[in-house]
JSON list of C-alpha atoms and ligand atoms in Angstrom, two decimals:
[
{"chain": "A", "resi": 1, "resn": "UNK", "atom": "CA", "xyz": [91.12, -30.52, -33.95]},
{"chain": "A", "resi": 2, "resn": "UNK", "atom": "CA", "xyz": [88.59, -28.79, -31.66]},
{"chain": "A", "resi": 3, "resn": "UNK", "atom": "CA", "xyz": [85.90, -26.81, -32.44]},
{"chain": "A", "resi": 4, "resn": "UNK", "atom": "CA", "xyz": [84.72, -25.54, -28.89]},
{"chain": "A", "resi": 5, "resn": "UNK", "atom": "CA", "xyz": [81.04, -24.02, -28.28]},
{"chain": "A", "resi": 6, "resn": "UNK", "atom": "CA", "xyz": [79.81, -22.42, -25.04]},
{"chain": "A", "resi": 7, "resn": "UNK", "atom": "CA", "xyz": [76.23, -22.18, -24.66]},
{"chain": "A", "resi": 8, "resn": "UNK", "atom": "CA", "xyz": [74.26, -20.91, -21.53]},
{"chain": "A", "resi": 9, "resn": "UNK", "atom": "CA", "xyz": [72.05, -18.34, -20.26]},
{"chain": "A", "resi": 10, "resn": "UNK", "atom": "CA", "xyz": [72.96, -14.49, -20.53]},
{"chain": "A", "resi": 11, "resn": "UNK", "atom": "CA", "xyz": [75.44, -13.33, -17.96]},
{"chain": "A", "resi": 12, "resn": "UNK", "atom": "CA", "xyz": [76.87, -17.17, -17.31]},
{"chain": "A", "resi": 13, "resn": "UNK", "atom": "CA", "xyz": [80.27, -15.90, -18.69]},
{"chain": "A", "resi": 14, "resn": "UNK", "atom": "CA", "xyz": [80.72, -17.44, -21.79]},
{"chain": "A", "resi": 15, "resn": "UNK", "atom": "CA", "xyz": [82.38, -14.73, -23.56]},
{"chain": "A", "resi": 16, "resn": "UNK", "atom": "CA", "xyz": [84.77, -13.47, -20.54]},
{"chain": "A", "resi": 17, "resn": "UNK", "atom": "CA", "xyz": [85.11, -17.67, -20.15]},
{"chain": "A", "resi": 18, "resn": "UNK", "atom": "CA", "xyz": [85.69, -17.89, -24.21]},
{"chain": "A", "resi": 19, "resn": "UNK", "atom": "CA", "xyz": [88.78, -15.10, -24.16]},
{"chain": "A", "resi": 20, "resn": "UNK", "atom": "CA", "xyz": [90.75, -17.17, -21.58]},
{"chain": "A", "resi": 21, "resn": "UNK", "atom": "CA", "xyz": [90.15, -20.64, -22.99]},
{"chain": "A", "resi": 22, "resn": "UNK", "atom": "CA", "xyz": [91.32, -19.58, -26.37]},
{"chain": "A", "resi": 23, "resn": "UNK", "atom": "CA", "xyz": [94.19, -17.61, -24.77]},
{"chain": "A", "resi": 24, "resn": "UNK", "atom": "CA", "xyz": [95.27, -20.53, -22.87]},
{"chain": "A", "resi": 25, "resn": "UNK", "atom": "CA", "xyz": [94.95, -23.05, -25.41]},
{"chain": "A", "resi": 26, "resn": "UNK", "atom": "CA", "xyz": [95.87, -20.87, -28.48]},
{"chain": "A", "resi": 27, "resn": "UNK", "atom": "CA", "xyz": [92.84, -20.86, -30.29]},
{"chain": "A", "resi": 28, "resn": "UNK", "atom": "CA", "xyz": [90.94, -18.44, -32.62]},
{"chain": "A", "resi": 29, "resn": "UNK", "atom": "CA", "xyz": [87.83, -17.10, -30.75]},
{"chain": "A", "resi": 30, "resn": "UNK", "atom": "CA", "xyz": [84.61, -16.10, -31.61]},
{"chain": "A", "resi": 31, "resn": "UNK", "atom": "CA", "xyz": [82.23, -14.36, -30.36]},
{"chain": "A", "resi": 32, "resn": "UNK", "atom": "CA", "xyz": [78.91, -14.90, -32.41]},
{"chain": "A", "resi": 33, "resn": "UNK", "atom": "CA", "xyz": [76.80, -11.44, -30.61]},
{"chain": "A", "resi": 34, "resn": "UNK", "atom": "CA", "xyz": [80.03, -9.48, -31.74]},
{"chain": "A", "resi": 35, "resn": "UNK", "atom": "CA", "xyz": [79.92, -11.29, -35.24]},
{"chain": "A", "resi": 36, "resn": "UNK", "atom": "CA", "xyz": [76.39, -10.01, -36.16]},
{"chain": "A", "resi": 37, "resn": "UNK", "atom": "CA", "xyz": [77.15, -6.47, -34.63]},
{"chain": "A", "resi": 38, "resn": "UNK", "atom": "CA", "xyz": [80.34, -6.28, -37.44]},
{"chain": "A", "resi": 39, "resn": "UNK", "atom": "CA", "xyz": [78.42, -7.27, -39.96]},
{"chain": "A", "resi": 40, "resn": "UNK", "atom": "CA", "xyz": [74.99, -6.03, -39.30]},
{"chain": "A", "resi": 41, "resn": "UNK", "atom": "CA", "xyz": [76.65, -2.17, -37.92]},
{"chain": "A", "resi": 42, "resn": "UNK", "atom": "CA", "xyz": [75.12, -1.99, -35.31]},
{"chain": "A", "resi": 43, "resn": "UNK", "atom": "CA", "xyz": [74.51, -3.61, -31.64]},
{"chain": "A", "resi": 44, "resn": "UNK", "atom": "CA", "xyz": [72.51, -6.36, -30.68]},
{"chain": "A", "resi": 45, "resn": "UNK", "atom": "CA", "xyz": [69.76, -3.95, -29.24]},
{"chain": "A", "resi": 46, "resn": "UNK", "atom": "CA", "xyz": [69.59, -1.93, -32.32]},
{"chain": "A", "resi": 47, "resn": "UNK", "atom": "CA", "xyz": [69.19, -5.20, -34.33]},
{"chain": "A", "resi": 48, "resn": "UNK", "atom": "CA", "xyz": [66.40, -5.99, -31.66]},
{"chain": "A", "resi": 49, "resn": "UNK", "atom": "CA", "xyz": [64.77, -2.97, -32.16]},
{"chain": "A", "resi": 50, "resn": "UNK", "atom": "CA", "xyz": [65.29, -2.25, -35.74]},
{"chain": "A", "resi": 51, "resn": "UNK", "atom": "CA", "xyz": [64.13, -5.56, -37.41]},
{"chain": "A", "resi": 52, "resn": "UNK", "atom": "CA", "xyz": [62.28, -7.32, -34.58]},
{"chain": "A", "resi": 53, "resn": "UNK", "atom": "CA", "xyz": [63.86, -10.78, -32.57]},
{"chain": "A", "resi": 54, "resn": "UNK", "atom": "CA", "xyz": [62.52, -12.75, -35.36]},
{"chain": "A", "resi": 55, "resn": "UNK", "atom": "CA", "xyz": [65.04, -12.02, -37.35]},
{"chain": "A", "resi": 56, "resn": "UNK", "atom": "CA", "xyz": [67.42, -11.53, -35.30]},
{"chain": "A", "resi": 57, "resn": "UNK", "atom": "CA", "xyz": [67.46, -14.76, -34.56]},
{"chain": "A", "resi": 58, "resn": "UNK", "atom": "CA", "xyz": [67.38, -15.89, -38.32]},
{"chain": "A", "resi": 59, "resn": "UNK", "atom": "CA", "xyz": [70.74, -13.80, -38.32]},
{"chain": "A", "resi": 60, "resn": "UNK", "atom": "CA", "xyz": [72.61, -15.38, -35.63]},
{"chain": "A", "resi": 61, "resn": "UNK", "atom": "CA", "xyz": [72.04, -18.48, -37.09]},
{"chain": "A", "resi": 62, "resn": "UNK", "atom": "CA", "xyz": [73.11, -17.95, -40.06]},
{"chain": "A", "resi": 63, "resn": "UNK", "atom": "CA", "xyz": [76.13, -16.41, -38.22]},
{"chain": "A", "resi": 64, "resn": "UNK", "atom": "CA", "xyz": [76.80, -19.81, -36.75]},
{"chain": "A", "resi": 65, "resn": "UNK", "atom": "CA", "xyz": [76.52, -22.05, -39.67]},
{"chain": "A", "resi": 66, "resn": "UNK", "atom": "CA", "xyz": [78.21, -19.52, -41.88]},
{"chain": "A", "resi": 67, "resn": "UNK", "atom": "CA", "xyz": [81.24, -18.55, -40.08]},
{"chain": "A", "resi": 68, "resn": "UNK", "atom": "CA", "xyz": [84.24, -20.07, -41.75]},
{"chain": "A", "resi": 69, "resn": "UNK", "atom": "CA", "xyz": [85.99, -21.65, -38.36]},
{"chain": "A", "resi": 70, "resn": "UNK", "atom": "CA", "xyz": [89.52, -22.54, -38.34]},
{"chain": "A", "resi": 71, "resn": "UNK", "atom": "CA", "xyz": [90.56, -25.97, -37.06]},
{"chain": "A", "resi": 72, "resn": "UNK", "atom": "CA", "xyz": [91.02, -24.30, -33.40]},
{"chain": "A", "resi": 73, "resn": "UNK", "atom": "CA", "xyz": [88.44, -22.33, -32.56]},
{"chain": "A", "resi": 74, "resn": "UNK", "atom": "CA", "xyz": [86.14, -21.45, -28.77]},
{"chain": "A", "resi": 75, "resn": "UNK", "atom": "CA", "xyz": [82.83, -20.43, -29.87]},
{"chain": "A", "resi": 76, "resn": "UNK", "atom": "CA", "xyz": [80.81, -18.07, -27.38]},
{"chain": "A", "resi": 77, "resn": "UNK", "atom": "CA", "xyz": [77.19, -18.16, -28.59]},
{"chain": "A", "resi": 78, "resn": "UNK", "atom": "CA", "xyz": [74.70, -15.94, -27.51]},
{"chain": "A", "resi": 79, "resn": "UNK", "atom": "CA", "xyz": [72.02, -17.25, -25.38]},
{"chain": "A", "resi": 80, "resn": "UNK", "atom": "CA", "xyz": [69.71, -17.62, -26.98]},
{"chain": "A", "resi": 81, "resn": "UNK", "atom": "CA", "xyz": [70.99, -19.01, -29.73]},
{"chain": "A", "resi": 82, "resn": "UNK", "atom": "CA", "xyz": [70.71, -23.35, -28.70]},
{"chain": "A", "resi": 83, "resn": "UNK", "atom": "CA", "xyz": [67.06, -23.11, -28.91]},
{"chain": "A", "resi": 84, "resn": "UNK", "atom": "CA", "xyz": [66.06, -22.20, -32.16]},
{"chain": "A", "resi": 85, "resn": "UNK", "atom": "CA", "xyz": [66.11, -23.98, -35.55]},
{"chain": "A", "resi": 86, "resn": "UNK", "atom": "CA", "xyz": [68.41, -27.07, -35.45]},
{"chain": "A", "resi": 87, "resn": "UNK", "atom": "CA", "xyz": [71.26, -24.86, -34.11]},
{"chain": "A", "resi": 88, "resn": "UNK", "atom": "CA", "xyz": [71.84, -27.06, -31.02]},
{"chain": "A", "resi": 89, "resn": "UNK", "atom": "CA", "xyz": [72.02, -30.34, -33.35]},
{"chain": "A", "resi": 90, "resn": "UNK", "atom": "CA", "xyz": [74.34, -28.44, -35.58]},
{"chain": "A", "resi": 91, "resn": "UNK", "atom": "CA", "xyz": [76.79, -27.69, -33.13]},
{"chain": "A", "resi": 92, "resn": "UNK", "atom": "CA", "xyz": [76.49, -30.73, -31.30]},
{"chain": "A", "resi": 93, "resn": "UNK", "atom": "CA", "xyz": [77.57, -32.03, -34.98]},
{"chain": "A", "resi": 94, "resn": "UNK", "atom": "CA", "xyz": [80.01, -29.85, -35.65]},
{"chain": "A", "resi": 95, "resn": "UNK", "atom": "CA", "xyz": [82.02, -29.58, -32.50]},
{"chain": "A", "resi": 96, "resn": "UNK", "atom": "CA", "xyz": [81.90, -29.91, -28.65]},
{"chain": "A", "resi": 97, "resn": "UNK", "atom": "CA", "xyz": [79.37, -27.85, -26.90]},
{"chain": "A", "resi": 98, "resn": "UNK", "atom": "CA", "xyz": [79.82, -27.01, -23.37]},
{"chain": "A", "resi": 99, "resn": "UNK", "atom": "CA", "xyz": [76.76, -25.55, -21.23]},
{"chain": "A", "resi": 100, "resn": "UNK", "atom": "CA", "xyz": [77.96, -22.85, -18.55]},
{"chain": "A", "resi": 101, "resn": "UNK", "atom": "CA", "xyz": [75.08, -23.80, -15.63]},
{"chain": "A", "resi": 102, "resn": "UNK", "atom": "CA", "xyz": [74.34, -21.52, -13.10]},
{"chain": "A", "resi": 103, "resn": "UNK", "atom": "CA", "xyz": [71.20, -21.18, -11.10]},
{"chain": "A", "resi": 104, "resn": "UNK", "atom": "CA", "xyz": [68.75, -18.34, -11.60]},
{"chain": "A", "resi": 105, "resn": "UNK", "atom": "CA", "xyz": [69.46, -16.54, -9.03]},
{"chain": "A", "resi": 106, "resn": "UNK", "atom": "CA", "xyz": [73.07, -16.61, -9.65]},
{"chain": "A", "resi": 107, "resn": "UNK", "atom": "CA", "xyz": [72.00, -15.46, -12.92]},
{"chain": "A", "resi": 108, "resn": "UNK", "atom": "CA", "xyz": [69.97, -12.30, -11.97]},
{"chain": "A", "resi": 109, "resn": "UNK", "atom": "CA", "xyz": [72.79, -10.87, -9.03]},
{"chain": "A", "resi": 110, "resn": "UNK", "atom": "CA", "xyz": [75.28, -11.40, -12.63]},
{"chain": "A", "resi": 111, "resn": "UNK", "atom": "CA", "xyz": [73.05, -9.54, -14.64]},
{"chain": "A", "resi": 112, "resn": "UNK", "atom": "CA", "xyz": [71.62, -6.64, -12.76]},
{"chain": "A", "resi": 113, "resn": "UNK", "atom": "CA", "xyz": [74.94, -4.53, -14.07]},
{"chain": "A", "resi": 114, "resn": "UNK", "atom": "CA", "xyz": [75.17, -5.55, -17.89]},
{"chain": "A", "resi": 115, "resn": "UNK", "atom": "CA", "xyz": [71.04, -5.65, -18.38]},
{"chain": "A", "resi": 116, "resn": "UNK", "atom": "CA", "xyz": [71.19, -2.56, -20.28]},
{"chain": "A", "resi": 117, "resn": "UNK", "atom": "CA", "xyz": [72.81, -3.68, -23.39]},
{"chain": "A", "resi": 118, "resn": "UNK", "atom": "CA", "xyz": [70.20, -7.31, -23.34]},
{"chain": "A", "resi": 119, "resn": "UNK", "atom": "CA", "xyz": [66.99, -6.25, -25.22]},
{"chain": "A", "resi": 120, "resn": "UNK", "atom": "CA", "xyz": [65.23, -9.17, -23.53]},
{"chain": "A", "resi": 121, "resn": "UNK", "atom": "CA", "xyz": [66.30, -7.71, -19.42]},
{"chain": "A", "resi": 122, "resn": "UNK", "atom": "CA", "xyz": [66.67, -4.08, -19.89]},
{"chain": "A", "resi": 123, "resn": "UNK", "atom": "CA", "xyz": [63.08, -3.10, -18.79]},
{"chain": "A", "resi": 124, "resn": "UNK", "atom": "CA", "xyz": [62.86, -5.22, -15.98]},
{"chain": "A", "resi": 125, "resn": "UNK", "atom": "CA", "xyz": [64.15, -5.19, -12.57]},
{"chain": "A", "resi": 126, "resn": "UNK", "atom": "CA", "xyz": [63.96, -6.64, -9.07]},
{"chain": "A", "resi": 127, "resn": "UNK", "atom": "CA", "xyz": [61.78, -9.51, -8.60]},
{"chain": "A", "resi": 128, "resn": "UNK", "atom": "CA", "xyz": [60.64, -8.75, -12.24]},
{"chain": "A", "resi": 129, "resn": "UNK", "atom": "CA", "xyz": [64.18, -9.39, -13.68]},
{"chain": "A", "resi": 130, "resn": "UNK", "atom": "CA", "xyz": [64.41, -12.68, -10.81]},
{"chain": "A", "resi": 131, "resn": "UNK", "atom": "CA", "xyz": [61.13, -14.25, -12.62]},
{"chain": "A", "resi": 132, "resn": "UNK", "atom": "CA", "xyz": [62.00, -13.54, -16.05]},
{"chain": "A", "resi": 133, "resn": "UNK", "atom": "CA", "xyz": [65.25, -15.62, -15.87]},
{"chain": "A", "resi": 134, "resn": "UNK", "atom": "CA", "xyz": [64.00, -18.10, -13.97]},
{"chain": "A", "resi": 135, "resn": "UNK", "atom": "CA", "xyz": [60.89, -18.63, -16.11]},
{"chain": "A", "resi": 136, "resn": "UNK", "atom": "CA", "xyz": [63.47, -18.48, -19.33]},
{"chain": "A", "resi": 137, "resn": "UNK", "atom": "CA", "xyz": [66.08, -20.39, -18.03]},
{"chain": "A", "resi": 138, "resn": "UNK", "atom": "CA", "xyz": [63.53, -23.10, -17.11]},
{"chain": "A", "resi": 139, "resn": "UNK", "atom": "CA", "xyz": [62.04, -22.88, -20.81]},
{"chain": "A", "resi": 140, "resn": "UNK", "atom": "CA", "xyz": [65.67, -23.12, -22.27]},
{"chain": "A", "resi": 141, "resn": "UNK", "atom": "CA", "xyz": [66.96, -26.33, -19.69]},
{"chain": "A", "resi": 142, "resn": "UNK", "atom": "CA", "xyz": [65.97, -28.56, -22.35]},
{"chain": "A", "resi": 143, "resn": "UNK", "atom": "CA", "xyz": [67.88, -27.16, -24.71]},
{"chain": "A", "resi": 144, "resn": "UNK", "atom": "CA", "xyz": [71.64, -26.44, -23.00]},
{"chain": "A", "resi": 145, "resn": "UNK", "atom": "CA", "xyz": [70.72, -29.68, -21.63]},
{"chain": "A", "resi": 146, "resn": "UNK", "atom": "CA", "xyz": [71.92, -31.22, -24.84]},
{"chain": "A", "resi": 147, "resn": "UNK", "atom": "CA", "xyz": [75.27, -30.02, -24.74]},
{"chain": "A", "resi": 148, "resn": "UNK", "atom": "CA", "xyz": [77.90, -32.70, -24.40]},
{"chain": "A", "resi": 149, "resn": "UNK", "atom": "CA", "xyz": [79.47, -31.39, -21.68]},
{"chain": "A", "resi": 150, "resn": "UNK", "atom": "CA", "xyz": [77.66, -29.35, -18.43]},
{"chain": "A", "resi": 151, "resn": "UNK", "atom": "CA", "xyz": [79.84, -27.87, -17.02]},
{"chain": "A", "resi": 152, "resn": "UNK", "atom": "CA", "xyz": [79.41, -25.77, -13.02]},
{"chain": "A", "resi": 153, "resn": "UNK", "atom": "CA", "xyz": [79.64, -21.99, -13.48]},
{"chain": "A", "resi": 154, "resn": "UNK", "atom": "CA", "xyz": [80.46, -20.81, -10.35]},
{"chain": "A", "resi": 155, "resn": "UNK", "atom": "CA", "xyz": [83.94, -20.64, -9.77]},
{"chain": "A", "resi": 156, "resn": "UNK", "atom": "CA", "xyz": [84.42, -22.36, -13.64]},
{"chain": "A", "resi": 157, "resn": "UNK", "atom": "CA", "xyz": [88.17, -21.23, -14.84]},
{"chain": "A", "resi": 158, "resn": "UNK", "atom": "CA", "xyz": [89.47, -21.88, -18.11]},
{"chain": "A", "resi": 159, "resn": "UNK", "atom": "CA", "xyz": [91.77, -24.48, -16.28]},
{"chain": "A", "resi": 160, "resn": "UNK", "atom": "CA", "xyz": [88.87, -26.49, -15.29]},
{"chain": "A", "resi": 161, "resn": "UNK", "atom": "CA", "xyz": [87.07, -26.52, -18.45]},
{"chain": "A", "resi": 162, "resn": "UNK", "atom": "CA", "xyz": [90.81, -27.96, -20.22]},
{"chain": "A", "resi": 163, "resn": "UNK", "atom": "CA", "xyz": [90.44, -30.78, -18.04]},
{"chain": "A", "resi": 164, "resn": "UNK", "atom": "CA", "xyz": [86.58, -31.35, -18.75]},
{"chain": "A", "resi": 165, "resn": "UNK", "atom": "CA", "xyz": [87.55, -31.61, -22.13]},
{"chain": "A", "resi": 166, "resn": "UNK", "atom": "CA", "xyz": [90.27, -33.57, -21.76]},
{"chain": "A", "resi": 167, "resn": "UNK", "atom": "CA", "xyz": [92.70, -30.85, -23.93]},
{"chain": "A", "resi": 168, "resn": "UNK", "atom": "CA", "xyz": [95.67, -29.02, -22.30]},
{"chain": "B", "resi": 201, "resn": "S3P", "atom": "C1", "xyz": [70.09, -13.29, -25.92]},
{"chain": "B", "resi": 201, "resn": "S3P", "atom": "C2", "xyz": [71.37, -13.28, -25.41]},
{"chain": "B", "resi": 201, "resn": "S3P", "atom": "C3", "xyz": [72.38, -12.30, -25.81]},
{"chain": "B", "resi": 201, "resn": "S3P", "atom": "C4", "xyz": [72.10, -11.79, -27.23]},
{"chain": "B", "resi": 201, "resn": "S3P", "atom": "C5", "xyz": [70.70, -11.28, -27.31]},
{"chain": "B", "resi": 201, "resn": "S3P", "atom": "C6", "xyz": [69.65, -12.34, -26.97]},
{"chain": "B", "resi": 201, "resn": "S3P", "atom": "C7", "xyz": [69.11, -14.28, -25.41]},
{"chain": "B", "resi": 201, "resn": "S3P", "atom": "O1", "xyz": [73.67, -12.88, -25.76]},
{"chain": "B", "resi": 201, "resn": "S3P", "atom": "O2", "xyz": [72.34, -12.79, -28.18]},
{"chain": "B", "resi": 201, "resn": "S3P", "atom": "O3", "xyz": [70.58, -10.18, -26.44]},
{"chain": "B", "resi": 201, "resn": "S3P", "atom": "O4", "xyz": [68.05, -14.49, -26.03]},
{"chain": "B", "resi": 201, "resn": "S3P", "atom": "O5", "xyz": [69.41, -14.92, -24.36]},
{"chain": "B", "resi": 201, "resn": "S3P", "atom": "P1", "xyz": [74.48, -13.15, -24.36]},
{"chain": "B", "resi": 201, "resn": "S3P", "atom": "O6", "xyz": [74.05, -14.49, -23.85]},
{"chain": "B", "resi": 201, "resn": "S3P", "atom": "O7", "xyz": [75.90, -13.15, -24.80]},
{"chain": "B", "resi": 201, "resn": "S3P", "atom": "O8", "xyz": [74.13, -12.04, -23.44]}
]
Protein backbone atom coordinates (compact mmCIF):
# COMPACT_ATOMS: atom_id res chain seq x y z
CA UNK A 1 0.00 0.00 0.00
CA UNK A 2 1.30 3.49 -0.88
CA UNK A 3 -0.09 6.58 -0.29
CA UNK A 4 2.35 8.99 -2.26
CA UNK A 5 2.50 12.94 -1.52
CA UNK A 6 4.51 15.51 -3.51
CA UNK A 7 5.13 18.66 -1.87
CA UNK A 8 7.30 21.62 -3.17
CA UNK A 9 7.26 25.07 -4.28
CA UNK A 10 4.87 26.30 -7.19
CA UNK A 11 6.10 25.44 -10.63
CA UNK A 12 8.52 22.38 -9.23
CA UNK A 13 6.27 19.96 -11.26
CA UNK A 14 4.45 18.10 -8.94
CA UNK A 15 1.32 17.78 -10.77
CA UNK A 16 2.88 17.14 -14.45
CA UNK A 17 5.41 14.73 -12.06
CA UNK A 18 2.06 13.25 -10.20
CA UNK A 19 0.24 12.20 -13.79
CA UNK A 20 3.25 10.06 -14.82
CA UNK A 21 4.00 8.40 -11.49
CA UNK A 22 0.47 7.27 -11.14
CA UNK A 23 0.41 6.30 -14.84
CA UNK A 24 3.42 4.29 -14.47
CA UNK A 25 2.68 2.66 -11.36
CA UNK A 26 -1.16 2.39 -11.77
CA UNK A 27 -2.31 4.49 -9.18
CA UNK A 28 -5.33 6.82 -8.54
CA UNK A 29 -4.09 10.49 -8.63
CA UNK A 30 -4.96 13.47 -7.05
CA UNK A 31 -4.55 16.62 -7.51
CA UNK A 32 -5.57 18.61 -4.26
CA UNK A 33 -5.65 22.56 -6.28
CA UNK A 34 -8.04 20.70 -8.81
CA UNK A 35 -9.99 19.07 -5.79
CA UNK A 36 -11.01 22.44 -4.20
CA UNK A 37 -11.72 24.02 -7.73
CA UNK A 38 -14.56 20.89 -8.22
CA UNK A 39 -15.90 21.40 -5.23
CA UNK A 40 -15.60 25.02 -4.47
CA UNK A 41 -16.71 25.99 -8.64
CA UNK A 42 -14.43 27.91 -9.21
CA UNK A 43 -10.43 28.35 -9.65
CA UNK A 44 -7.91 28.75 -7.20
CA UNK A 45 -7.66 32.59 -7.98
CA UNK A 46 -11.29 33.12 -7.67
CA UNK A 47 -11.18 31.30 -4.27
CA UNK A 48 -8.18 33.75 -3.54
CA UNK A 49 -10.01 36.57 -4.38
CA UNK A 50 -13.46 35.74 -3.34
CA UNK A 51 -12.94 34.59 0.33
CA UNK A 52 -9.41 35.79 1.11
CA UNK A 53 -6.07 33.11 1.49
CA UNK A 54 -7.19 32.55 4.95
CA UNK A 55 -9.56 30.44 4.06
CA UNK A 56 -8.39 29.19 1.38
CA UNK A 57 -6.05 27.62 3.11
CA UNK A 58 -8.58 26.26 5.79
CA UNK A 59 -10.11 24.61 2.54
CA UNK A 60 -7.24 22.82 1.19
CA UNK A 61 -6.74 21.34 4.28
CA UNK A 62 -9.63 20.09 4.84
CA UNK A 63 -9.29 18.83 1.21
CA UNK A 64 -6.32 16.80 2.34
CA UNK A 65 -7.53 15.21 5.44
CA UNK A 66 -10.94 14.68 3.93
CA UNK A 67 -10.31 13.10 0.70
CA UNK A 68 -11.28 9.47 0.87
CA UNK A 69 -7.80 7.94 -0.78
CA UNK A 70 -7.74 4.57 -2.17
CA UNK A 71 -4.97 2.19 -1.13
CA UNK A 72 -2.85 3.50 -4.32
CA UNK A 73 -2.89 6.83 -4.61
CA UNK A 74 0.09 10.01 -5.81
CA UNK A 75 -0.97 13.03 -4.09
CA UNK A 76 0.10 16.47 -5.76
CA UNK A 77 -0.43 19.13 -3.08
CA UNK A 78 -0.40 22.58 -3.69
CA UNK A 79 2.40 24.55 -2.40
CA UNK A 80 1.54 25.91 -0.07
CA UNK A 81 -0.17 23.52 1.52
CA UNK A 82 3.04 21.69 4.02
CA UNK A 83 3.19 24.76 6.00
CA UNK A 84 0.11 25.35 7.60
CA UNK A 85 -1.79 23.64 10.45
CA UNK A 86 -0.33 20.14 11.15
CA UNK A 87 -0.74 19.26 7.44
CA UNK A 88 2.95 18.29 7.01
CA UNK A 89 2.74 15.90 10.24
CA UNK A 90 -0.42 14.52 8.82
CA UNK A 91 0.91 13.44 5.72
CA UNK A 92 4.11 12.48 6.98
CA UNK A 93 1.60 10.11 9.08
CA UNK A 94 -0.43 9.11 6.62
CA UNK A 95 1.82 8.28 3.73
CA UNK A 96 5.23 9.05 2.08
CA UNK A 97 5.90 12.60 1.25
CA UNK A 98 8.35 13.44 -1.33
CA UNK A 99 9.73 17.19 -1.66
CA UNK A 100 10.39 18.21 -5.46
CA UNK A 101 13.68 20.71 -4.70
CA UNK A 102 14.68 23.07 -7.06
CA UNK A 103 16.55 26.27 -6.54
CA UNK A 104 14.91 29.66 -6.79
CA UNK A 105 16.01 30.60 -9.67
CA UNK A 106 15.09 27.46 -11.33
CA UNK A 107 11.87 28.23 -9.84
CA UNK A 108 11.23 31.77 -11.28
CA UNK A 109 12.57 30.86 -15.27
CA UNK A 110 9.54 27.74 -14.50
CA UNK A 111 7.14 30.12 -13.47
CA UNK A 112 7.34 33.24 -15.53
CA UNK A 113 4.71 31.34 -18.12
CA UNK A 114 2.04 29.78 -15.66
CA UNK A 115 2.18 33.01 -13.04
CA UNK A 116 -1.08 34.10 -14.20
CA UNK A 117 -3.28 31.50 -12.81
CA UNK A 118 -0.98 31.74 -8.98
CA UNK A 119 -2.73 34.52 -6.94
CA UNK A 120 0.46 34.79 -4.88
CA UNK A 121 2.99 35.58 -8.51
CA UNK A 122 0.62 37.10 -10.87
CA UNK A 123 1.45 40.80 -10.07
CA UNK A 124 4.95 40.47 -9.96
CA UNK A 125 7.63 40.17 -12.41
CA UNK A 126 11.36 40.33 -13.11
CA UNK A 127 13.55 40.70 -10.24
CA UNK A 128 10.24 41.25 -8.28
CA UNK A 129 8.94 37.69 -9.11
CA UNK A 130 13.07 36.39 -8.50
CA UNK A 131 12.80 37.86 -4.72
CA UNK A 132 9.45 36.77 -3.96
CA UNK A 133 10.31 33.05 -4.49
CA UNK A 134 13.38 33.18 -3.11
CA UNK A 135 12.25 34.98 0.05
CA UNK A 136 9.16 32.24 0.14
CA UNK A 137 10.95 29.37 -0.72
CA UNK A 138 13.48 30.23 2.03
CA UNK A 139 10.45 30.77 4.58
CA UNK A 140 8.91 27.34 3.45
CA UNK A 141 12.63 25.15 3.55
CA UNK A 142 11.72 24.21 6.92
CA UNK A 143 8.77 22.86 6.11
CA UNK A 144 9.35 20.53 2.68
CA UNK A 145 12.34 19.87 4.64
CA UNK A 146 10.33 17.38 6.60
CA UNK A 147 9.37 15.29 3.89
CA UNK A 148 10.77 11.78 4.02
CA UNK A 149 12.14 11.78 0.91
CA UNK A 150 14.00 15.05 -1.06
CA UNK A 151 14.12 14.35 -3.96
CA UNK A 152 16.39 16.69 -7.12
CA UNK A 153 13.96 18.39 -9.52
CA UNK A 154 15.85 19.03 -12.33
CA UNK A 155 15.82 16.38 -14.67
CA UNK A 156 13.44 14.24 -11.86
CA UNK A 157 11.38 11.49 -14.10
CA UNK A 158 8.83 9.37 -12.74
CA UNK A 159 11.47 6.51 -13.23
CA UNK A 160 13.73 8.04 -10.78
CA UNK A 161 11.32 8.82 -8.17
CA UNK A 162 10.15 4.60 -8.42
CA UNK A 163 13.53 3.89 -7.45
CA UNK A 164 13.71 6.60 -4.56
CA UNK A 165 10.90 4.93 -3.23
CA UNK A 166 11.92 1.75 -3.64
CA UNK A 167 8.37 0.71 -5.70
CA UNK A 168 8.39 -0.40 -9.39
C1 LIG B 1 0.07 28.12 -3.67
C2 LIG B 1 0.34 27.18 -4.65
C3 LIG B 1 -0.64 26.78 -5.66
C4 LIG B 1 -2.07 26.97 -5.13
C5 LIG B 1 -2.24 28.37 -4.63
C6 LIG B 1 -1.27 28.75 -3.52
C7 LIG B 1 1.15 28.50 -2.73
O1 LIG B 1 -0.45 25.43 -6.02
O2 LIG B 1 -2.36 26.04 -4.12
O3 LIG B 1 -2.08 29.24 -5.73
O4 LIG B 1 0.87 29.13 -1.69
O5 LIG B 1 2.33 28.15 -3.00
P1 LIG B 1 0.76 24.92 -7.00
O6 LIG B 1 1.96 24.68 -6.13
O7 LIG B 1 0.23 23.66 -7.57
O8 LIG B 1 0.99 25.99 -8.00
Amino acid sequence: MARIFLIGFMGCGKTTLGRKLAARLNYSFFDLDQLLEEQAGMSVAEYFSSFGETAFRVAESEILKQTAYPENAIISTGGGLPCYFDNMAWMNANGKTIYIQLSAKALASRLEKGKDERPLLRDKQGDELVNFIADKLAERESYYKQAQIIADGFGLTAEKVTDLLHIS
